[in-house]
Amino acid sequence: MTLLPQQDGLTIRVDEKRLDAMVATAFKDRVRSMIGASGPPVTLDLGAVDFMDSSGLGAVIAIYKAMPPDRPLVLARLTPNVARVFRLTRMDTVLNIRQDPADGSQMESPAP
């Protein structure tokens, strides 16, 4: 993972190709240690992640739940396979997902 401080927040670029049971716990713990308890909004750039299973999804949800209510978590640049996981579990209605982390637009869901 790469920590990228931005003018208006903090971006964490996930360099893993897979967020699955093999890496989910370490991923969650590492992100939590990177973001700390307070600070600017956090963007999780998932552009390199090609595959996510339920363990990876659970890790992202645990990170989201650990964030203070006044500190937003944005998921950005989801690949089609990862976006599908969020859509199928309806977590796309709970989490703030953006296609491009630099703009304010929500990710558009492709047709089923």
GROMACS .gro file of C-alpha atoms in nm:
model
  112
    1MET     CA    1   0.000   0.000   0.000
    2THR     CA    2   0.111   0.351  -0.071
    3LEU     CA    3   0.016   0.649   0.144
    4LEU     CA    4  -0.042   0.961  -0.067
    5PRO     CA    5  -0.111   1.279   0.134
    6GLN     CA    6  -0.337   1.514  -0.063
    7GLN     CA    7  -0.428   1.877  -0.009
    8ASP     CA    8  -0.783   1.788   0.097
    9GLY     CA    9  -0.728   1.446   0.251
   10LEU     CA   10  -0.534   1.125   0.252
   11THR     CA   11  -0.526   0.868  -0.028
   12ILE     CA   12  -0.421   0.510   0.031
   13ARG     CA   13  -0.343   0.329  -0.293
   14VAL     CA   14  -0.394  -0.044  -0.252
   15ASP     CA   15  -0.127  -0.227  -0.453
   16GLU     CA   16  -0.267  -0.578  -0.395
   17LYS     CA   17  -0.417  -0.755  -0.697
   18ARG     CA   18  -0.643  -0.960  -0.469
   19LEU     CA   19  -0.823  -0.870  -0.147
   20ASP     CA   20  -0.912  -1.216  -0.025
   21ALA     CA   21  -0.888  -1.435   0.286
   22MET     CA   22  -0.509  -1.458   0.250
   23VAL     CA   23  -0.452  -1.083   0.292
   24ALA     CA   24  -0.775  -0.937   0.436
   25THR     CA   25  -0.674  -0.921   0.804
   26ALA     CA   26  -0.328  -0.779   0.733
   27PHE     CA   27  -0.483  -0.530   0.488
   28LYS     CA   28  -0.739  -0.412   0.742
   29ASP     CA   29  -0.480  -0.376   1.019
   30ARG     CA   30  -0.236  -0.191   0.794
   31VAL     CA   31  -0.498   0.057   0.670
   32ARG     CA   32  -0.618   0.122   1.024
   33SER     CA   33  -0.261   0.196   1.134
   34MET     CA   34  -0.209   0.429   0.838
   35ILE     CA   35  -0.521   0.638   0.897
   36GLY     CA   36  -0.508   0.674   1.275
   37ALA     CA   37  -0.799   0.791   1.487
   38SER     CA   38  -0.847   1.141   1.349
   39GLY     CA   39  -0.750   1.352   1.054
   40PRO     CA   40  -0.860   1.441   0.702
   41PRO     CA   41  -1.097   1.240   0.480
   42VAL     CA   42  -0.955   0.911   0.352
   43THR     CA   43  -0.974   0.780  -0.004
   44LEU     CA   44  -0.905   0.413  -0.058
   45ASP     CA   45  -0.785   0.377  -0.419
   46LEU     CA   46  -0.874   0.022  -0.526
   47GLY     CA   47  -0.774   0.063  -0.892
   48ALA     CA   48  -0.516  -0.219  -0.880
   49VAL     CA   49  -0.748  -0.471  -0.713
   50ASP     CA   50  -0.878  -0.724  -0.966
   51PHE     CA   51  -1.048  -0.962  -0.723
   52MET     CA   52  -1.226  -0.924  -0.390
   53ASP     CA   53  -1.397  -1.199  -0.192
   54SER     CA   54  -1.616  -1.176   0.117
   55SER     CA   55  -1.310  -1.148   0.343
   56GLY     CA   56  -1.184  -0.848   0.146
   57LEU     CA   57  -1.530  -0.693   0.155
   58GLY     CA   58  -1.544  -0.754   0.531
   59ALA     CA   59  -1.207  -0.581   0.574
   60VAL     CA   60  -1.328  -0.273   0.384
   61ILE     CA   61  -1.648  -0.264   0.591
   62ALA     CA   62  -1.446  -0.295   0.915
   63ILE     CA   63  -1.232   0.002   0.806
   64TYR     CA   64  -1.548   0.199   0.726
   65LYS     CA   65  -1.701   0.119   1.065
   66ALA     CA   66  -1.380   0.218   1.245
   67MET     CA   67  -1.386   0.566   1.091
   68PRO     CA   68  -1.521   0.847   1.310
   69PRO     CA   69  -1.861   0.973   1.185
   70ASP     CA   70  -1.714   1.311   1.088
   71ARG     CA   71  -1.429   1.157   0.886
   72PRO     CA   72  -1.546   1.027   0.549
   73LEU     CA   73  -1.410   0.719   0.374
   74VAL     CA   74  -1.428   0.722  -0.006
   75LEU     CA   75  -1.363   0.417  -0.224
   76ALA     CA   76  -1.222   0.509  -0.564
   77ARG     CA   77  -1.137   0.356  -0.903
   78LEU     CA   78  -1.308   0.021  -0.850
   79THR     CA   79  -1.243  -0.232  -1.123
   80PRO     CA   80  -1.556  -0.393  -1.272
   81ASN     CA   81  -1.513  -0.717  -1.072
   82VAL     CA   82  -1.472  -0.530  -0.742
   83ALA     CA   83  -1.759  -0.291  -0.823
   84ARG     CA   84  -1.978  -0.596  -0.884
   85VAL     CA   85  -1.906  -0.726  -0.531
   86PHE     CA   86  -2.023  -0.396  -0.380
   87ARG     CA   87  -2.330  -0.387  -0.607
   88LEU     CA   88  -2.434  -0.748  -0.539
   89THR     CA   89  -2.406  -0.699  -0.163
   90ARG     CA   90  -2.577  -0.359  -0.189
   91MET     CA   91  -2.284  -0.203  -0.006
   92ASP     CA   92  -2.269   0.047  -0.291
   93THR     CA   93  -2.572   0.207  -0.126
   94VAL     CA   94  -2.389   0.239   0.207
   95LEU     CA   95  -2.035   0.330   0.110
   96ASN     CA   96  -1.921   0.641  -0.076
   97ILE     CA   97  -1.786   0.509  -0.407
   98ARG     CA   98  -1.638   0.736  -0.672
   99GLN     CA   99  -1.495   0.639  -1.006
  100ASP     CA  100  -1.234   0.916  -1.005
  101PRO     CA  101  -1.104   1.019  -0.661
  102ALA     CA  102  -1.036   1.373  -0.789
  103ASP     CA  103  -1.395   1.449  -0.883
  104GLY     CA  104  -1.711   1.449  -0.679
  105SER     CA  105  -1.911   1.216  -0.901
  106GLN     CA  106  -2.052   0.893  -0.774
  107MET     CA  107  -1.963   0.575  -0.958
  108GLU     CA  108  -2.215   0.483  -1.223
  109SER     CA  109  -2.344   0.130  -1.197
  110PRO     CA  110  -2.318  -0.056  -1.528
  111ALA     CA  111  -2.628  -0.229  -1.652
  112PRO     CA  112  -2.669  -0.585  -1.518
   0.00000   0.00000   0.00000
